[in-house]
XYZ file of C-alpha atoms in Angstrom:
492
model
C 30.323 -23.227 153.623
C 30.124 -26.566 155.086
C 31.844 -27.275 158.696
C 34.131 -29.537 157.775
C 35.328 -27.124 154.975
C 35.807 -24.150 157.553
C 37.921 -26.554 159.993
C 40.077 -27.416 156.951
C 40.786 -23.794 155.661
C 41.579 -22.508 159.018
C 43.626 -24.955 159.964
C 45.278 -23.839 156.595
C 45.284 -20.552 157.682
C 46.938 -21.417 160.778
C 50.208 -22.913 159.573
C 50.179 -20.408 156.516
C 50.467 -17.663 158.489
C 53.144 -19.047 161.284
C 54.883 -20.970 158.439
C 56.875 -17.734 157.222
C 59.664 -19.915 155.730
C 57.550 -22.540 153.828
C 59.172 -25.259 155.412
C 55.544 -26.996 156.276
C 53.956 -26.208 152.849
C 56.418 -25.506 150.238
C 55.938 -22.407 147.804
C 55.741 -25.640 145.397
C 53.085 -26.787 148.382
C 50.879 -24.220 147.350
C 51.631 -23.341 143.754
C 49.995 -26.784 143.234
C 47.457 -26.246 145.600
C 46.256 -23.545 143.641
C 46.176 -24.663 140.420
C 44.478 -28.020 141.805
C 41.999 -25.733 143.281
C 41.647 -23.792 139.997
C 41.419 -27.216 137.608
C 38.665 -27.500 139.957
C 36.433 -24.926 139.597
C 36.511 -24.631 135.765
C 32.913 -25.872 135.126
C 31.683 -23.999 138.301
C 28.789 -20.823 138.137
C 31.067 -18.173 138.198
C 29.485 -16.723 141.303
C 30.998 -19.764 143.240
C 34.335 -20.513 141.930
C 35.984 -17.894 144.717
C 34.336 -19.698 147.637
C 34.820 -23.498 145.744
C 38.794 -22.728 145.100
C 39.136 -21.483 148.646
C 37.432 -24.966 149.380
C 39.794 -26.850 147.327
C 42.938 -25.680 148.285
C 42.749 -26.602 151.634
C 41.399 -29.913 150.788
C 44.616 -30.292 148.907
C 47.136 -28.978 151.869
C 45.279 -30.851 154.063
C 45.875 -34.304 152.269
C 49.614 -32.844 152.246
C 49.942 -31.852 155.862
C 48.425 -34.655 157.015
C 50.661 -36.722 154.919
C 53.820 -35.083 156.455
C 53.054 -34.807 160.010
C 50.599 -37.154 161.705
C 49.975 -35.154 165.002
C 47.772 -32.752 162.493
C 45.323 -35.587 162.076
C 45.005 -35.907 165.689
C 44.433 -32.234 166.049
C 41.305 -32.305 163.435
C 39.743 -35.164 165.107
C 39.838 -33.225 168.343
C 38.573 -30.419 166.933
C 35.105 -32.434 165.461
C 32.109 -32.656 168.101
C 32.626 -35.435 170.224
C 29.673 -37.357 168.850
C 29.326 -40.050 171.453
C 27.786 -37.262 173.653
C 24.756 -37.099 171.729
C 23.858 -40.801 172.984
C 25.942 -41.255 176.566
C 24.215 -38.057 177.900
C 20.660 -39.253 177.197
C 20.989 -42.870 178.391
C 22.553 -41.623 181.866
C 19.556 -39.286 181.518
C 16.905 -42.154 180.792
C 18.528 -44.325 183.553
C 18.318 -41.631 186.440
C 14.768 -41.457 185.765
C 14.395 -44.902 186.303
C 16.421 -44.551 189.281
C 13.951 -41.689 190.523
C 10.905 -43.607 191.194
C 11.612 -44.350 194.511
C 8.779 -42.245 196.107
C 8.378 -42.034 200.312
C 9.061 -45.218 201.554
C 7.531 -48.926 200.879
C 4.373 -48.639 198.276
C 3.603 -45.030 198.817
C 3.065 -42.842 195.977
C 3.341 -39.123 197.108
C 1.379 -37.644 195.079
C 3.632 -34.326 196.188
C 7.120 -36.070 195.800
C 9.822 -33.952 194.628
C 11.052 -36.070 191.329
C 7.057 -35.467 189.906
C 6.409 -32.059 190.707
C 10.546 -31.123 191.053
C 10.174 -32.230 186.487
C 7.039 -30.362 185.698
C 8.772 -27.122 187.869
C 12.114 -26.887 186.009
C 10.780 -27.419 182.665
C 8.193 -24.658 183.160
C 11.546 -22.609 184.013
C 13.251 -24.127 181.004
C 10.356 -22.744 178.930
C 9.916 -19.533 180.159
C 13.757 -19.364 179.794
C 13.569 -20.301 176.382
C 10.637 -17.622 175.173
C 12.666 -15.179 176.969
C 15.803 -15.701 174.958
C 13.617 -15.993 172.225
C 11.626 -13.078 172.057
C 15.021 -10.872 173.581
C 17.771 -12.950 171.227
C 19.713 -13.381 174.178
C 21.453 -16.635 173.681
C 24.073 -18.241 175.770
C 26.956 -16.485 174.889
C 29.926 -18.026 173.345
C 32.521 -18.457 175.279
C 34.762 -19.355 172.349
C 35.789 -22.661 173.162
C 35.203 -26.156 175.014
C 37.346 -26.392 178.090
C 39.047 -29.226 177.472
C 39.797 -28.191 174.212
C 42.485 -25.116 174.358
C 44.667 -28.579 176.376
C 44.400 -30.513 173.439
C 46.102 -31.598 170.503
C 49.841 -29.109 171.519
C 50.704 -31.615 172.980
C 51.565 -33.833 169.447
C 54.000 -31.227 168.512
C 57.053 -29.884 170.292
C 57.122 -26.595 171.913
C 58.122 -23.222 170.585
C 57.978 -24.619 166.952
C 55.527 -23.292 164.028
C 53.936 -26.810 164.082
C 53.006 -25.739 168.315
C 51.809 -21.923 167.276
C 50.096 -23.069 164.323
C 47.952 -25.602 166.270
C 47.388 -22.978 168.967
C 45.901 -20.289 166.690
C 43.900 -22.714 165.276
C 42.113 -24.142 167.960
C 41.728 -20.522 169.456
C 40.208 -19.101 166.468
C 38.224 -22.498 165.937
C 37.097 -22.460 169.312
C 35.461 -19.223 168.780
C 33.853 -19.940 165.300
C 32.575 -23.191 166.482
C 31.051 -22.666 169.902
C 27.551 -20.955 168.122
C 26.764 -24.565 166.268
C 28.417 -26.016 169.718
C 25.980 -24.691 171.895
C 22.915 -25.822 169.707
C 24.285 -29.331 170.371
C 24.509 -29.172 173.639
C 21.097 -27.495 174.063
C 19.438 -30.193 171.865
C 21.416 -32.911 173.927
C 19.586 -31.429 177.010
C 16.232 -31.126 175.560
C 16.228 -34.324 174.545
C 17.779 -35.728 177.959
C 15.365 -33.878 179.737
C 12.371 -36.155 177.691
C 14.002 -38.986 178.384
C 14.573 -38.423 181.920
C 10.729 -37.713 182.423
C 10.006 -40.851 180.383
C 12.748 -43.044 182.357
C 10.513 -41.209 185.512
C 7.027 -42.565 184.452
C 8.512 -45.892 182.979
C 10.357 -46.419 185.999
C 6.186 -46.059 187.837
C 4.802 -48.324 185.732
C 7.494 -51.099 185.683
C 7.077 -50.894 189.608
C 3.558 -50.771 189.621
C 3.136 -53.978 187.387
C 4.373 -55.553 190.681
C 3.628 -53.744 193.676
C 0.140 -51.954 194.490
C 1.003 -48.581 194.630
C -1.271 -46.627 197.759
C -1.183 -42.880 196.787
C -1.343 -40.493 199.587
C 0.201 -36.820 200.937
C 1.637 -35.579 203.614
C 3.035 -32.272 205.091
C 3.933 -30.455 207.982
C 2.611 -26.986 206.835
C -0.261 -27.671 203.801
C -3.711 -28.654 204.568
C -5.988 -30.463 202.090
C -8.072 -26.983 200.786
C -3.814 -26.001 199.582
C -3.348 -29.726 198.294
C -6.155 -30.225 196.341
C -5.947 -26.778 194.774
C -2.441 -27.606 193.659
C -2.754 -30.739 192.029
C -5.861 -29.407 190.309
C -4.116 -26.431 189.300
C -1.115 -29.226 187.896
C -3.258 -31.781 186.889
C -6.608 -30.074 185.797
C -5.195 -30.219 181.782
C -4.539 -34.191 182.338
C -8.072 -34.506 184.007
C -9.668 -33.018 181.128
C -7.583 -34.671 178.699
C -8.444 -38.038 179.896
C -11.157 -38.020 181.804
C -10.148 -39.255 185.211
C -11.379 -36.776 187.882
C -9.406 -34.780 190.826
C -11.167 -35.974 193.703
C -13.387 -33.699 196.100
C -11.609 -32.072 199.296
C -12.708 -34.586 201.675
C -11.274 -37.336 199.782
C -8.264 -35.924 199.518
C -8.041 -34.859 202.926
C -8.865 -38.444 203.977
C -5.729 -40.010 201.317
C -3.391 -37.140 204.407
C -0.296 -40.020 205.867
C 0.021 -40.135 209.379
C 2.292 -42.244 210.977
C 3.765 -45.377 209.271
C 0.414 -47.046 208.056
C 0.086 -47.600 204.836
C -3.396 -45.713 203.925
C -3.887 -43.677 200.716
C -5.442 -45.378 197.986
C -5.142 -47.027 194.526
C -2.637 -44.632 192.550
C -3.522 -45.862 189.251
C -5.902 -42.780 188.501
C -2.908 -40.606 190.211
C -0.717 -42.657 187.901
C -2.538 -42.042 184.148
C -2.610 -38.077 185.496
C 0.673 -37.697 186.004
C 1.630 -39.443 182.966
C -0.445 -37.275 181.279
C 0.631 -34.418 182.476
C 4.584 -35.236 182.195
C 3.855 -36.523 178.538
C 2.419 -33.250 177.874
C 4.227 -30.632 179.531
C 8.135 -32.526 179.443
C 8.433 -35.043 177.083
C 5.938 -33.750 173.967
C 7.528 -30.137 174.191
C 11.160 -31.141 174.962
C 11.595 -33.513 171.436
C 9.933 -30.711 169.787
C 12.696 -28.536 171.311
C 15.470 -31.289 170.614
C 14.208 -31.564 166.974
C 14.031 -27.842 166.312
C 17.970 -27.547 168.061
C 18.615 -30.443 165.705
C 17.066 -28.733 162.485
C 19.364 -25.559 163.172
C 22.391 -27.491 164.078
C 21.392 -29.570 160.484
C 21.172 -25.944 158.643
C 24.195 -24.544 160.576
C 26.820 -27.187 159.914
C 25.827 -27.137 156.047
C 25.700 -23.388 156.412
C 28.737 -22.062 158.523
C 29.629 -18.846 158.363
C 32.775 -17.596 157.328
C 34.423 -13.943 156.612
C 33.708 -12.605 153.346
C 35.586 -10.130 151.549
C 36.719 -8.298 154.952
C 39.050 -10.998 155.571
C 42.533 -10.580 154.177
C 43.523 -13.724 154.011
C 40.387 -15.089 152.099
C 40.413 -11.910 149.869
C 43.716 -12.336 148.582
C 42.856 -15.834 148.086
C 39.742 -15.028 145.912
C 42.080 -13.096 143.327
C 44.170 -15.782 142.890
C 40.406 -17.805 142.170
C 39.845 -14.553 140.435
C 42.797 -15.080 138.133
C 43.287 -11.391 139.139
C 46.401 -11.083 141.440
C 48.069 -9.003 138.523
C 51.147 -7.763 138.066
C 53.425 -5.219 140.055
C 56.845 -3.048 138.368
C 58.565 -2.275 140.981
C 61.566 0.959 139.959
C 64.475 1.976 142.402
C 65.585 5.199 142.292
C 68.808 6.170 143.867
C 69.244 2.479 145.622
C 69.961 -1.044 144.302
C 68.462 -3.626 146.733
C 70.192 -6.482 146.913
C 68.885 -10.137 145.889
C 67.516 -10.869 149.205
C 65.635 -7.828 149.715
C 64.098 -8.527 146.005
C 62.705 -11.977 147.419
C 61.612 -10.664 150.321
C 59.631 -7.792 148.583
C 58.519 -9.831 146.074
C 57.001 -12.426 148.177
C 55.501 -9.243 150.230
C 54.107 -8.375 147.531
C 52.345 -11.773 146.300
C 51.045 -12.065 149.989
C 49.591 -8.747 149.702
C 48.356 -9.912 145.593
C 48.166 -13.473 145.482
C 50.599 -16.273 144.778
C 50.049 -15.603 141.282
C 51.145 -11.688 140.762
C 53.830 -11.048 138.602
C 56.800 -9.194 139.843
C 59.261 -7.319 138.311
C 62.062 -5.234 138.807
C 63.052 -2.557 136.748
C 67.105 -1.790 136.434
C 67.827 1.414 139.048
C 67.609 5.025 138.241
C 70.529 6.585 139.375
C 70.556 9.915 141.569
C 69.842 12.645 138.936
C 69.022 11.050 136.325
C 65.182 11.062 136.897
C 64.457 13.570 133.746
C 66.457 10.919 131.588
C 64.134 8.328 132.851
C 61.022 9.696 132.564
C 61.809 10.529 129.180
C 62.732 7.130 128.011
C 60.706 4.480 130.108
C 57.965 2.916 128.256
C 54.465 2.412 129.975
C 53.015 -1.274 130.483
C 49.113 -1.585 130.375
C 49.544 -4.922 131.687
C 51.226 -3.527 135.155
C 48.840 -3.232 137.979
C 50.965 -1.298 139.746
C 53.979 0.388 139.531
C 55.734 0.658 143.001
C 58.839 3.133 143.169
C 61.412 1.922 145.734
C 63.627 4.104 148.181
C 65.878 3.890 150.962
C 65.393 5.933 153.817
C 69.086 6.451 153.714
C 68.571 9.042 151.294
C 67.761 12.652 151.975
C 64.411 13.252 149.960
C 64.390 16.001 147.877
C 61.774 17.826 145.715
C 64.553 18.466 142.993
C 65.041 14.379 142.552
C 63.027 12.103 144.314
C 59.714 14.468 143.944
C 60.573 15.141 140.125
C 60.652 11.149 139.282
C 57.852 10.678 141.430
C 55.303 13.305 139.737
C 56.595 13.289 136.472
C 55.907 9.184 136.416
C 52.623 10.172 138.124
C 51.602 12.616 135.317
C 52.545 10.295 132.488
C 49.911 7.581 134.255
C 47.283 9.880 134.403
C 47.751 11.298 130.800
C 48.279 7.806 129.305
C 44.967 6.594 130.905
C 46.344 3.179 131.547
C 44.659 2.017 135.332
C 47.986 1.531 136.655
C 47.972 2.154 140.337
C 50.887 4.184 141.092
C 52.503 3.466 145.033
C 55.971 4.002 146.757
C 57.708 1.981 149.177
C 60.460 3.069 151.583
C 63.047 0.338 152.618
C 64.317 1.251 156.388
C 66.314 -1.263 156.854
C 69.436 0.506 155.239
C 68.965 3.481 158.035
C 68.491 0.889 160.773
C 71.489 -0.723 159.643
C 73.663 2.467 159.922
C 72.281 3.753 163.398
C 71.756 0.156 165.169
C 72.373 0.419 168.859
C 71.987 4.220 169.309
C 69.621 5.959 171.076
C 66.608 7.611 169.364
C 66.886 5.794 166.419
C 62.274 5.438 166.511
C 62.101 9.165 166.405
C 65.156 9.544 163.834
C 62.854 6.701 161.633
C 59.674 8.687 161.972
C 60.510 12.297 161.655
C 62.680 10.625 158.244
C 59.487 9.021 157.307
C 57.737 12.290 158.041
C 60.448 13.981 155.218
C 59.432 11.598 152.446
C 55.593 12.219 153.294
C 55.636 15.946 151.851
C 57.828 15.367 149.163
C 56.090 12.537 147.572
C 52.684 14.076 148.835
C 52.713 16.135 145.625
C 52.613 12.971 143.509
C 49.383 12.072 145.596
C 51.188 9.327 147.327
C 51.672 8.103 150.927
C 54.486 5.704 150.499
C 54.966 2.884 153.228
C 57.661 2.133 155.215
C 58.737 -1.050 155.921
C 62.161 -3.047 157.235
C 62.480 -5.064 154.216
C 65.637 -7.311 155.860
C 62.718 -9.132 158.464
C 60.767 -11.994 157.448
C 57.785 -10.320 155.548
C 54.558 -12.423 157.627
C 50.596 -11.823 156.939
C 50.477 -8.421 159.049
C 53.034 -6.580 156.428
C 51.634 -7.704 153.262
C 48.051 -6.890 154.957
C 50.012 -3.338 155.361
C 51.370 -3.472 151.827
C 47.462 -4.624 150.048
C 45.789 -1.340 152.608
C 48.421 0.731 150.739
C 48.545 -0.915 147.075
C 44.678 -1.582 146.393
C 42.419 0.922 147.866
C 39.291 -0.070 149.519
C 41.009 -3.739 149.017
C 39.545 -4.360 145.667
C 41.510 -4.807 142.574
C 40.992 -2.171 139.983
C 41.666 -2.225 136.255
């Protein structure tokens, strides 16, 4: 996806994950987003439909959210890379280069000036670092965020609200995802700024040399003419070969040594030519090429921004909706009559696991002891992707009753070869309510669940125990998915 598309997806993910009561994005909003996305991808190639569905759905949801919550517009704006940095920092570097052309005092051009030699030395170190990084594939470790980004946006929402929590989650996740791209942007700006600093350095010298005669020379407490000649030959030798401007012999270098405040030395024009050619060849051109390379990588990454694949639960359930294979689930309560709120919460959790378009329906409860009659009379429906037996943890599991209905149903489904997946869910809520406040409740629940697992193992079932009185969020939906869908994929 593009960077902007992934940003929208991650914002909608954060809000849907926190908005358990569906106040920000209502059930109708989500259904309309699904319908809009499904309509938009009808003519798309099959391999792209899942990806395009997620993109179009997120665009619709973001438009709905920003209309109702202006703070979300500000949050999205702050999460974008500030483009002004891309021209502001290089301009500062260019100005700093122009300002660094005062070498020594008066009209002197110090051949060992720190700005000139330092610029060359620093860039050589940078090239060694870039080469080392390329060879070892060790880049700047993404820290997951720009320092100031994590503090922005939250002030637009009241603390403790769904929007505040969702904004915090989005900023943290987006900071991690965008860190590699922002590292490329920073590297591009630094390379471009370094090129402009060097250009400003040379430009400043030429600009001042138009109205001032620079006298080239050198001075040092510890260095002698032999070392200075060897050093300048090493640094400026390639430029001398390229331009034809010769480096004077040692005798001439010795005569250029400054002593006291007298303006000695020689006319600096040849040395300016040599330093110009050296800095252009060793700094300006390589840095511009590196900046161009980083720009190309940035351009590619902004249009091919990585996002999680099938291993991501949220995206995986959206992919099912895009493929129209959200499936259907049939729930048969045994010796248990769940109330309407429990039924609604269980439906929401199953749709969260299987996709918003999943069809979930309840059978009439099977009374205790009526399992054999039910097994003889119930009708298998090939359209059922899942058949879920619903039990209550308050009941003591018995092989001749609970085990019988589970094994009998498993055998019937196997004989019919319907492809329906059999699962079992145990509602902990009645048991928790009855023994609320008593010590050791957690241990008692664990013992009960183990007993259920032993009884249902004859039907090759691993029951999912959950408190169906609680808000069913994504973690519980993901738990249902892992138990209902083998290997996280639809089986028909």
